[in-house]
Structure formats: structure tokens, C-alpha cells
Amino acid sequence: MQKKFKVLFLILAICLVIFIILSILVGVYAPKIVEDQIQQYFKVKVSLSKISLNPPFTITLEKLELGDLASIKQVSFSPSLISLLFGRVVIHGLKITEPVITLVRSSDGLLNLPVLEQKGPAPAVYLTGLKVRDGKIIFTDRKVCTAGFQVIVEKLNVSVAKVRLPILSLATNFSLSAQLATPAGKPFGKIIFTGLLDYLAKDMDAELTVKDMDVTNFSPYYGNFISNKKLLSAKLDLSSTFKANNNALNIKTDLNLSQLTYEQVEEQELNLDLMKNALDLFTDAKGNLHLVFDIDTKLDHPEISRDKLKGIILKAATKNLSNQSPEQLVDKVSKIIGQFKDYEKELKAIFSK
């Protein structure tokens, strides 16, 4: 018994010595090697403060910077040594701490993402889990606005993990939460997205929640889509369920726009676009717009045009008419007919549909 204990102790001591030697070698030589490899792959200047090896076999990179594109406080992961013997790269527990990503869209519509050069077949990489903690994305769009429209995604937390059962399933549980902020750092909304995704089977069961989002911060994108009058404030609360089976994706959305206030304009300055101003018919007595609608598309290629979305929203808006009193409708219709006396036929056509 004592002899077995000595043999076990000797094996552990040898493993400890090997681990210490590897840790020293990794700390001394690995940073430069990793910098060169990443720089060669992404074609940007790379700097790395430190690489360490921690038991049982976790590699940690600290203060990684990729040119003007990204800076990351810490990256840690555990590669599977057994999988390497079979020519596969399996990474367990990838954790990215406090990444800051700077995205810029040029006036030509191109993002400042590096063009990766593929030399030969890429090795198969399998990621069993991912966690992003306290991330930040700074997005500047010079296509939609010459001066550069900017929005910041902060407090970004992401968790992706393969389901435990059944063992052979590739379905993953995911969760994402983030806060939107103006360039001045003022929060104006929160996003939460959680659910289950099996991309190979083309199945999905997820829920998206948007809370207290001031949509006026995105005015360069929607323009006068909501109304011809300039919106001064509008709070969006939204809940969407994503159900996909065999690639058929249905998105059921419950949307509420509240605290709608408009810039006062002279009547003769109004752009006579009946479709947009008619949406004022569908708000409640407090001026809130509540819509419930469905979108059907494909999971592997979700696509919906602006015109189709307008049609879906207008169709959902007409359902609100049944919840309004005749007095409210008469008052609203009278005002709109007064503005659009030359468009009475189009107005009647909307109601007839």
C-alpha cells in the first residue's frame, strides 16, 4: 500500500513539474507567438499583455487589443487535449470579460471588419460554451448620417451553453441582455433575449423583450415612417416570441408605443401622406399605440421588406378600431378628413379593407 502511495505521489510530482515548466514557457514565449498569429489572421495591429496557464488546463489572455476594432480585458478557455489527437479543436468554457468593440459603417455601407484570408481548409472548431461579461459595442453609422449617427450597446452579457440531454443533441440554451445608451452615456432602453436554438434541426423557442426604449434615438432610420410630424418622445415596450419548427419561423409580437409627443407644425406644412397620418386613428385616448401582429419567415434566412412590415403594422392597427368608442372615431375621422379632403376615396378604401 505504501509503495502504491509513493508511485502515485511521484506521478503527481512529475505532473506538477511539467505543469510549472509549461506555465513558464507559456508566459515567456506564448504572447509574442499569439500576437503574430492573430495579427497575421486579422490583418490588424495586435498587442497582448500576458498569457498564463492555470490548473487543470485553462489558458488566460489578458489585455488583448486588436487595432482600433476591439480591446478585451481578459479571455480564458480550456482546450480539449484528447480532441486534438483526432484533429479537432474543442474549446470548453470560453469566457470573454469586458470586451469593447468599435464598429464603423462608412458612407459606402461597409463595416470596418477585417477581410479574413482563408489558406486551405480551416480546422474544425467546436465551442461547448460561451460567456461574455460586461461587454460594450460602440456603433457609428456614417451612411445614414454624414456626421455619423452613433449608438452604444453597454452592459452586454451573453451566455451560450449546449443542452445536457439528450447527449447527442446540438441544441443550445442562450441568453443575452444589454442596455442601449446615447453617445453622452444616457440609457434609453434595455434588451433581453433568451431561449433555445437547434440550428441543425432548424428549431427555435425564444423570447425577446424590449423595455423603456426611447425610439426617437433612432430617428435617422425610421424618418417619417411613424408619422409625418416629428416625434419628440416615444417609449417602446415590446415582447416577441420566436417559434420555429423545421425552418418555419413565426414571430408573434406585442408592441406598445406610449408617451407619444409631436413637434407642433403648421397645417400647410404637413406632408399629405394618408397612410402615415391615418395611424393616428388607431391610438387610444391617451395617445398610445398598441399593436399585436405575426411575422412568418425562415429561420435560416429571416427576411421582411419595409413595405411588407408597413402592411403588417397597418393591418394590426385596424384591429384597434373595435376598442374605441364611436365618439372617438368620429372626432378623429373628422380631423383627418379635414386635412385630406382630397383623399376621401383612399381613406374609405382603407376602412373597407
Short mmCIF file of C-alpha atoms in Angstrom, two decimals:
data_model
loop_
_atom_site.label_atom_id
_atom_site.label_comp_id
_atom_site.label_asym_id
_atom_site.label_seq_id
_atom_site.Cartn_x
_atom_site.Cartn_y
_atom_site.Cartn_z
CA MET A 1 0.00 0.00 0.00
CA GLN A 2 2.82 2.32 0.92
CA LYS A 3 4.57 1.51 -2.35
CA LYS A 4 1.47 2.43 -4.38
CA PHE A 5 1.21 5.69 -2.47
CA LYS A 6 4.82 6.53 -3.34
CA VAL A 7 4.24 5.78 -7.03
CA LEU A 8 1.12 7.96 -7.05
CA PHE A 9 2.97 10.75 -5.27
CA LEU A 10 5.80 10.50 -7.79
CA ILE A 11 3.39 10.74 -10.74
CA LEU A 12 1.71 13.78 -9.23
CA ALA A 13 5.08 15.41 -8.58
CA ILE A 14 6.17 14.82 -12.20
CA CYS A 15 2.88 16.26 -13.48
CA LEU A 16 3.33 19.28 -11.23
CA VAL A 17 6.86 19.87 -12.51
CA ILE A 18 5.72 19.55 -16.13
CA PHE A 19 2.86 21.98 -15.46
CA ILE A 20 5.22 24.51 -13.86
CA ILE A 21 7.62 24.26 -16.80
CA LEU A 22 4.76 24.67 -19.28
CA SER A 23 3.46 27.68 -17.35
CA ILE A 24 6.86 29.34 -17.52
CA LEU A 25 7.26 28.60 -21.22
CA VAL A 26 3.74 29.86 -21.98
CA GLY A 27 4.32 33.06 -20.00
CA VAL A 28 7.65 33.80 -21.69
CA TYR A 29 7.19 32.73 -25.31
CA ALA A 30 3.46 32.45 -25.99
CA PRO A 31 2.47 36.19 -26.01
CA LYS A 32 4.69 37.02 -28.99
CA ILE A 33 3.64 33.88 -30.90
CA VAL A 34 -0.07 34.55 -30.28
CA GLU A 35 0.29 38.23 -31.23
CA ASP A 36 1.91 37.30 -34.55
CA GLN A 37 -0.71 34.64 -35.34
CA ILE A 38 -3.68 36.90 -34.57
CA GLN A 39 -2.10 39.81 -36.45
CA GLN A 40 -1.49 37.62 -39.49
CA TYR A 41 -5.08 36.35 -39.42
CA PHE A 42 -6.95 39.63 -38.79
CA LYS A 43 -4.51 41.98 -40.56
CA VAL A 44 -4.59 44.49 -37.70
CA LYS A 45 -2.01 45.52 -35.14
CA VAL A 46 -2.27 43.25 -32.09
CA SER A 47 -0.96 43.66 -28.57
CA LEU A 48 -1.22 41.23 -25.67
CA SER A 49 -0.17 41.94 -22.10
CA LYS A 50 0.06 38.43 -20.66
CA ILE A 51 -0.71 34.73 -21.18
CA SER A 52 -0.96 32.36 -18.25
CA LEU A 53 -1.68 28.66 -17.77
CA ASN A 54 -3.84 27.73 -14.79
CA PRO A 55 -4.79 24.29 -13.44
CA PRO A 56 -6.18 21.97 -14.58
CA PHE A 57 -5.56 23.34 -18.10
CA THR A 58 -7.03 26.80 -18.59
CA ILE A 59 -5.35 29.37 -20.82
CA THR A 60 -5.90 33.04 -19.97
CA LEU A 61 -5.08 36.02 -22.19
CA GLU A 62 -5.04 39.47 -20.61
CA LYS A 63 -5.39 42.92 -22.17
CA LEU A 64 -5.81 41.84 -25.77
CA GLU A 65 -6.10 44.70 -28.28
CA LEU A 66 -6.91 44.36 -31.99
CA GLY A 67 -6.08 47.70 -33.57
CA ASP A 68 -8.98 50.16 -33.43
CA LEU A 69 -11.50 47.33 -33.68
CA ALA A 70 -11.54 45.80 -30.19
CA SER A 71 -9.97 45.68 -26.78
CA ILE A 72 -10.63 42.85 -24.31
CA LYS A 73 -9.71 42.79 -20.65
CA GLN A 74 -9.50 39.00 -20.40
CA VAL A 75 -10.10 35.85 -22.44
CA SER A 76 -9.98 32.40 -20.89
CA PHE A 77 -10.71 28.91 -22.24
CA SER A 78 -9.85 25.24 -21.78
CA PRO A 79 -8.87 23.32 -24.93
CA SER A 80 -9.51 19.58 -25.03
CA LEU A 81 -6.18 17.76 -25.37
CA ILE A 82 -7.84 14.46 -26.28
CA SER A 83 -9.76 16.05 -29.18
CA LEU A 84 -6.51 17.42 -30.62
CA LEU A 85 -5.33 13.84 -31.13
CA PHE A 86 -8.28 13.35 -33.51
CA GLY A 87 -7.64 16.55 -35.47
CA ARG A 88 -10.42 18.55 -33.85
CA VAL A 89 -10.25 21.72 -31.81
CA VAL A 90 -12.74 21.58 -28.93
CA ILE A 91 -12.84 24.57 -26.61
CA HIS A 92 -14.58 24.42 -23.25
CA GLY A 93 -15.75 27.38 -21.19
CA LEU A 94 -14.76 30.33 -23.39
CA LYS A 95 -15.12 33.46 -21.26
CA ILE A 96 -14.67 36.98 -22.60
CA THR A 97 -14.53 39.69 -19.96
CA GLU A 98 -15.20 43.38 -20.64
CA PRO A 99 -14.76 43.45 -24.42
CA VAL A 100 -15.10 46.84 -26.12
CA ILE A 101 -15.85 46.63 -29.85
CA THR A 102 -15.84 49.70 -32.09
CA LEU A 103 -17.84 49.29 -35.30
CA VAL A 104 -17.93 51.96 -38.01
CA ARG A 105 -20.14 51.86 -41.09
CA SER A 106 -18.77 54.03 -43.89
CA SER A 107 -20.77 56.21 -46.25
CA ASP A 108 -20.48 53.33 -48.73
CA GLY A 109 -22.19 50.98 -46.27
CA LEU A 110 -19.04 48.97 -45.44
CA LEU A 111 -18.13 47.94 -41.89
CA ASN A 112 -14.60 48.26 -40.55
CA LEU A 113 -14.31 44.48 -40.18
CA PRO A 114 -11.10 42.84 -41.40
CA VAL A 115 -11.24 40.68 -44.52
CA LEU A 116 -10.02 37.26 -43.44
CA GLU A 117 -7.82 35.30 -45.81
CA GLN A 118 -8.54 31.58 -45.92
CA LYS A 119 -5.49 29.49 -46.79
CA GLY A 120 -6.51 25.87 -47.11
CA PRO A 121 -9.28 24.11 -45.20
CA ALA A 122 -9.93 25.56 -41.76
CA PRO A 123 -9.67 23.15 -38.81
CA ALA A 124 -12.95 22.05 -37.28
CA VAL A 125 -13.56 24.12 -34.14
CA TYR A 126 -16.22 23.15 -31.61
CA LEU A 127 -17.28 25.53 -28.88
CA THR A 128 -19.11 23.93 -25.96
CA GLY A 129 -19.88 27.14 -24.11
CA LEU A 130 -19.53 30.91 -24.29
CA LYS A 131 -19.87 33.69 -21.74
CA VAL A 132 -19.44 37.39 -22.37
CA ARG A 133 -19.43 39.63 -19.31
CA ASP A 134 -19.96 43.38 -19.24
CA GLY A 135 -19.27 43.97 -22.92
CA LYS A 136 -19.64 47.18 -24.87
CA ILE A 137 -20.24 47.94 -28.56
CA ILE A 138 -19.80 51.44 -29.99
CA PHE A 139 -21.53 51.68 -33.38
CA THR A 140 -21.08 54.69 -35.66
CA ASP A 141 -23.07 54.85 -38.91
CA ARG A 142 -21.83 57.35 -41.50
CA LYS A 143 -24.11 56.01 -44.22
CA VAL A 144 -27.38 57.06 -42.62
CA CYS A 145 -25.94 60.34 -41.38
CA THR A 146 -22.95 62.24 -42.80
CA ALA A 147 -21.83 63.43 -39.38
CA GLY A 148 -22.07 59.87 -38.08
CA PHE A 149 -25.06 58.51 -36.15
CA GLN A 150 -23.86 56.75 -33.01
CA VAL A 151 -25.45 54.35 -30.54
CA ILE A 152 -23.78 52.44 -27.70
CA VAL A 153 -24.63 48.95 -26.50
CA GLU A 154 -23.35 48.54 -22.97
CA LYS A 155 -23.67 46.09 -20.06
CA LEU A 156 -23.71 43.35 -22.68
CA ASN A 157 -23.90 39.89 -21.12
CA VAL A 158 -24.14 36.72 -23.19
CA SER A 159 -24.37 33.06 -22.18
CA VAL A 160 -24.47 30.15 -24.65
CA ALA A 161 -24.36 26.53 -23.49
CA LYS A 162 -25.16 23.19 -25.09
CA VAL A 163 -28.10 21.34 -23.54
CA ARG A 164 -27.04 18.39 -21.38
CA LEU A 165 -29.74 15.99 -22.53
CA PRO A 166 -30.03 14.35 -24.93
CA ILE A 167 -26.26 13.90 -25.16
CA LEU A 168 -26.15 13.82 -28.97
CA SER A 169 -28.24 16.96 -29.37
CA LEU A 170 -26.54 20.13 -30.63
CA ALA A 171 -29.31 22.39 -29.30
CA THR A 172 -28.10 25.31 -27.19
CA ASN A 173 -29.60 27.47 -24.49
CA PHE A 174 -28.78 31.14 -24.85
CA SER A 175 -29.38 34.39 -23.05
CA LEU A 176 -28.47 37.94 -23.94
CA SER A 177 -29.06 41.19 -22.10
CA ALA A 178 -27.87 44.68 -22.97
CA GLN A 179 -28.57 48.32 -22.31
CA LEU A 180 -28.68 50.98 -25.03
CA ALA A 181 -27.17 54.38 -24.43
CA THR A 182 -26.62 57.67 -26.25
CA PRO A 183 -23.08 58.91 -27.05
CA ALA A 184 -23.39 61.02 -23.90
CA GLY A 185 -23.93 57.85 -21.88
CA LYS A 186 -27.64 58.32 -21.14
CA PRO A 187 -29.51 54.95 -21.05
CA PHE A 188 -32.61 54.78 -23.24
CA GLY A 189 -33.68 51.14 -23.28
CA LYS A 190 -32.95 47.55 -22.32
CA ILE A 191 -32.99 44.37 -24.42
CA ILE A 192 -33.32 40.78 -23.15
CA PHE A 193 -33.25 37.77 -25.49
CA THR A 194 -33.39 34.20 -24.12
CA GLY A 195 -34.32 30.79 -25.44
CA LEU A 196 -33.36 27.52 -27.07
CA LEU A 197 -31.92 27.13 -30.59
CA ASP A 198 -31.23 23.97 -32.57
CA TYR A 199 -29.87 25.35 -35.82
CA LEU A 200 -29.19 21.99 -37.45
CA ALA A 201 -32.81 20.89 -36.92
CA LYS A 202 -33.96 24.47 -37.70
CA ASP A 203 -35.94 24.66 -34.44
CA MET A 204 -36.22 27.58 -32.05
CA ASP A 205 -38.15 28.60 -28.94
CA ALA A 206 -37.17 32.03 -27.65
CA GLU A 207 -38.46 35.33 -26.30
CA LEU A 208 -37.32 38.89 -26.94
CA THR A 209 -38.17 41.71 -24.55
CA VAL A 210 -37.56 45.42 -25.08
CA LYS A 211 -38.17 47.73 -22.13
CA ASP A 212 -38.45 51.51 -21.90
CA MET A 213 -36.77 52.23 -25.23
CA ASP A 214 -36.94 55.83 -26.45
CA VAL A 215 -37.28 55.22 -30.19
CA THR A 216 -36.59 58.86 -31.07
CA ASN A 217 -32.91 57.99 -30.68
CA PHE A 218 -33.27 56.01 -33.93
CA SER A 219 -34.97 58.78 -35.91
CA PRO A 220 -32.34 58.72 -38.73
CA TYR A 221 -33.54 55.20 -39.56
CA TYR A 222 -37.34 55.44 -39.37
CA GLY A 223 -37.62 59.04 -40.66
CA ASN A 224 -41.32 59.86 -41.02
CA PHE A 225 -42.35 56.19 -41.12
CA ILE A 226 -44.39 56.53 -37.91
CA SER A 227 -45.82 59.97 -38.61
CA ASN A 228 -45.20 62.99 -40.80
CA LYS A 229 -44.94 65.07 -37.65
CA LYS A 230 -41.56 64.89 -35.90
CA LEU A 231 -41.63 62.72 -32.79
CA LEU A 232 -40.19 64.39 -29.71
CA SER A 233 -40.66 61.35 -27.49
CA ALA A 234 -41.95 57.79 -27.85
CA LYS A 235 -41.39 54.91 -25.42
CA LEU A 236 -41.35 51.39 -26.84
CA ASP A 237 -42.17 48.26 -24.85
CA LEU A 238 -42.16 45.05 -26.83
CA SER A 239 -42.45 41.32 -26.27
CA SER A 240 -41.85 38.84 -29.10
CA THR A 241 -41.93 35.04 -29.09
CA PHE A 242 -39.90 33.15 -31.69
CA LYS A 243 -41.23 29.69 -32.56
CA ALA A 244 -39.51 27.72 -35.32
CA ASN A 245 -40.14 24.17 -36.46
CA ASN A 246 -38.30 22.67 -39.43
CA ASN A 247 -37.12 26.16 -40.50
CA ALA A 248 -40.62 27.74 -40.48
CA LEU A 249 -40.25 30.70 -38.13
CA ASN A 250 -43.21 32.55 -36.61
CA ILE A 251 -42.62 35.76 -34.66
CA LYS A 252 -45.58 36.88 -32.55
CA THR A 253 -45.15 40.43 -31.31
CA ASP A 254 -46.94 42.53 -28.73
CA LEU A 255 -45.85 46.14 -29.22
CA ASN A 256 -46.80 49.23 -27.28
CA LEU A 257 -45.77 52.79 -28.12
CA SER A 258 -46.54 55.26 -25.36
CA GLN A 259 -45.73 58.81 -24.30
CA LEU A 260 -46.05 59.97 -27.91
CA THR A 261 -45.44 63.69 -28.26
CA TYR A 262 -45.03 65.53 -31.56
CA GLU A 263 -43.44 68.74 -32.73
CA GLN A 264 -46.09 71.35 -33.48
CA VAL A 265 -46.22 72.27 -37.17
CA GLU A 266 -48.43 74.49 -39.26
CA GLU A 267 -51.20 72.66 -41.12
CA GLN A 268 -49.93 73.77 -44.51
CA GLU A 269 -46.53 72.25 -43.72
CA LEU A 270 -47.98 68.73 -43.36
CA ASN A 271 -46.87 66.25 -45.98
CA LEU A 272 -50.16 64.78 -47.25
CA ASP A 273 -49.30 61.10 -46.91
CA LEU A 274 -52.56 59.44 -45.91
CA MET A 275 -51.06 56.10 -44.92
CA LYS A 276 -48.81 57.59 -42.24
CA ASN A 277 -51.23 60.12 -40.77
CA ALA A 278 -54.02 57.53 -40.69
CA LEU A 279 -52.06 55.70 -37.97
CA ASP A 280 -53.21 58.47 -35.62
CA LEU A 281 -56.66 56.89 -35.89
CA PHE A 282 -55.53 53.79 -34.07
CA THR A 283 -54.11 55.33 -30.90
CA ASP A 284 -56.15 55.17 -27.70
CA ALA A 285 -57.48 58.10 -25.71
CA LYS A 286 -54.03 58.63 -24.13
CA GLY A 287 -52.30 58.62 -27.50
CA ASN A 288 -50.73 55.17 -27.03
CA LEU A 289 -50.42 52.76 -29.93
CA HIS A 290 -50.82 49.07 -29.04
CA LEU A 291 -50.25 46.51 -31.80
CA VAL A 292 -50.28 42.71 -31.85
CA PHE A 293 -49.08 41.06 -35.06
CA ASP A 294 -47.38 37.97 -36.53
CA ILE A 295 -44.47 37.68 -38.93
CA ASP A 296 -43.78 34.46 -40.83
CA THR A 297 -40.34 33.90 -42.32
CA LYS A 298 -37.46 31.38 -42.44
CA LEU A 299 -35.09 30.66 -39.55
CA ASP A 300 -32.01 30.23 -41.73
CA HIS A 301 -32.80 33.29 -43.83
CA PRO A 302 -35.10 35.72 -41.96
CA GLU A 303 -36.25 38.45 -44.31
CA ILE A 304 -39.02 41.02 -44.36
CA SER A 305 -39.27 44.12 -46.53
CA ARG A 306 -40.11 47.60 -45.30
CA ASP A 307 -43.33 47.66 -47.35
CA LYS A 308 -44.43 44.27 -46.01
CA LEU A 309 -43.74 45.42 -42.45
CA LYS A 310 -45.83 48.55 -43.02
CA GLY A 311 -48.68 46.36 -44.27
CA ILE A 312 -48.47 44.08 -41.24
CA ILE A 313 -48.46 47.03 -38.85
CA LEU A 314 -51.41 48.74 -40.59
CA LYS A 315 -53.39 45.50 -40.53
CA ALA A 316 -52.72 45.13 -36.80
CA ALA A 317 -53.60 48.77 -36.23
CA THR A 318 -57.06 48.37 -37.77
CA LYS A 319 -57.93 45.87 -35.01
CA ASN A 320 -57.65 48.72 -32.51
CA LEU A 321 -60.69 50.43 -34.02
CA SER A 322 -63.05 47.96 -32.34
CA ASN A 323 -61.75 49.05 -28.92
CA GLN A 324 -62.56 52.72 -29.48
CA SER A 325 -65.85 54.45 -28.85
CA PRO A 326 -67.87 55.84 -31.80
CA GLU A 327 -67.32 59.35 -30.41
CA GLN A 328 -63.53 58.93 -30.57
CA LEU A 329 -63.66 57.64 -34.12
CA VAL A 330 -65.95 60.41 -35.34
CA ASP A 331 -63.67 63.05 -33.85
CA LYS A 332 -60.51 61.53 -35.35
CA VAL A 333 -62.03 60.86 -38.76
CA SER A 334 -63.38 64.41 -38.91
CA LYS A 335 -59.94 65.85 -38.25
CA ILE A 336 -58.25 63.64 -40.83
CA ILE A 337 -60.91 64.27 -43.46
CA GLY A 338 -60.41 67.97 -42.83
CA GLN A 339 -56.71 67.55 -43.61
CA PHE A 340 -57.23 65.17 -46.51
CA LYS A 341 -60.47 66.30 -48.12
CA ASP A 342 -58.96 65.45 -51.49
CA TYR A 343 -58.19 61.88 -50.35
CA GLU A 344 -61.59 60.68 -49.10
CA LYS A 345 -61.67 57.74 -51.54
CA GLU A 346 -58.33 56.40 -50.28
CA LEU A 347 -59.46 56.75 -46.66
CA LYS A 348 -62.67 54.83 -47.39
CA ALA A 349 -60.64 52.14 -49.14
CA ILE A 350 -58.53 51.59 -46.01
CA PHE A 351 -61.63 51.08 -43.86
CA SER A 352 -63.31 48.84 -46.43
CA LYS A 353 -60.27 46.51 -46.34
#
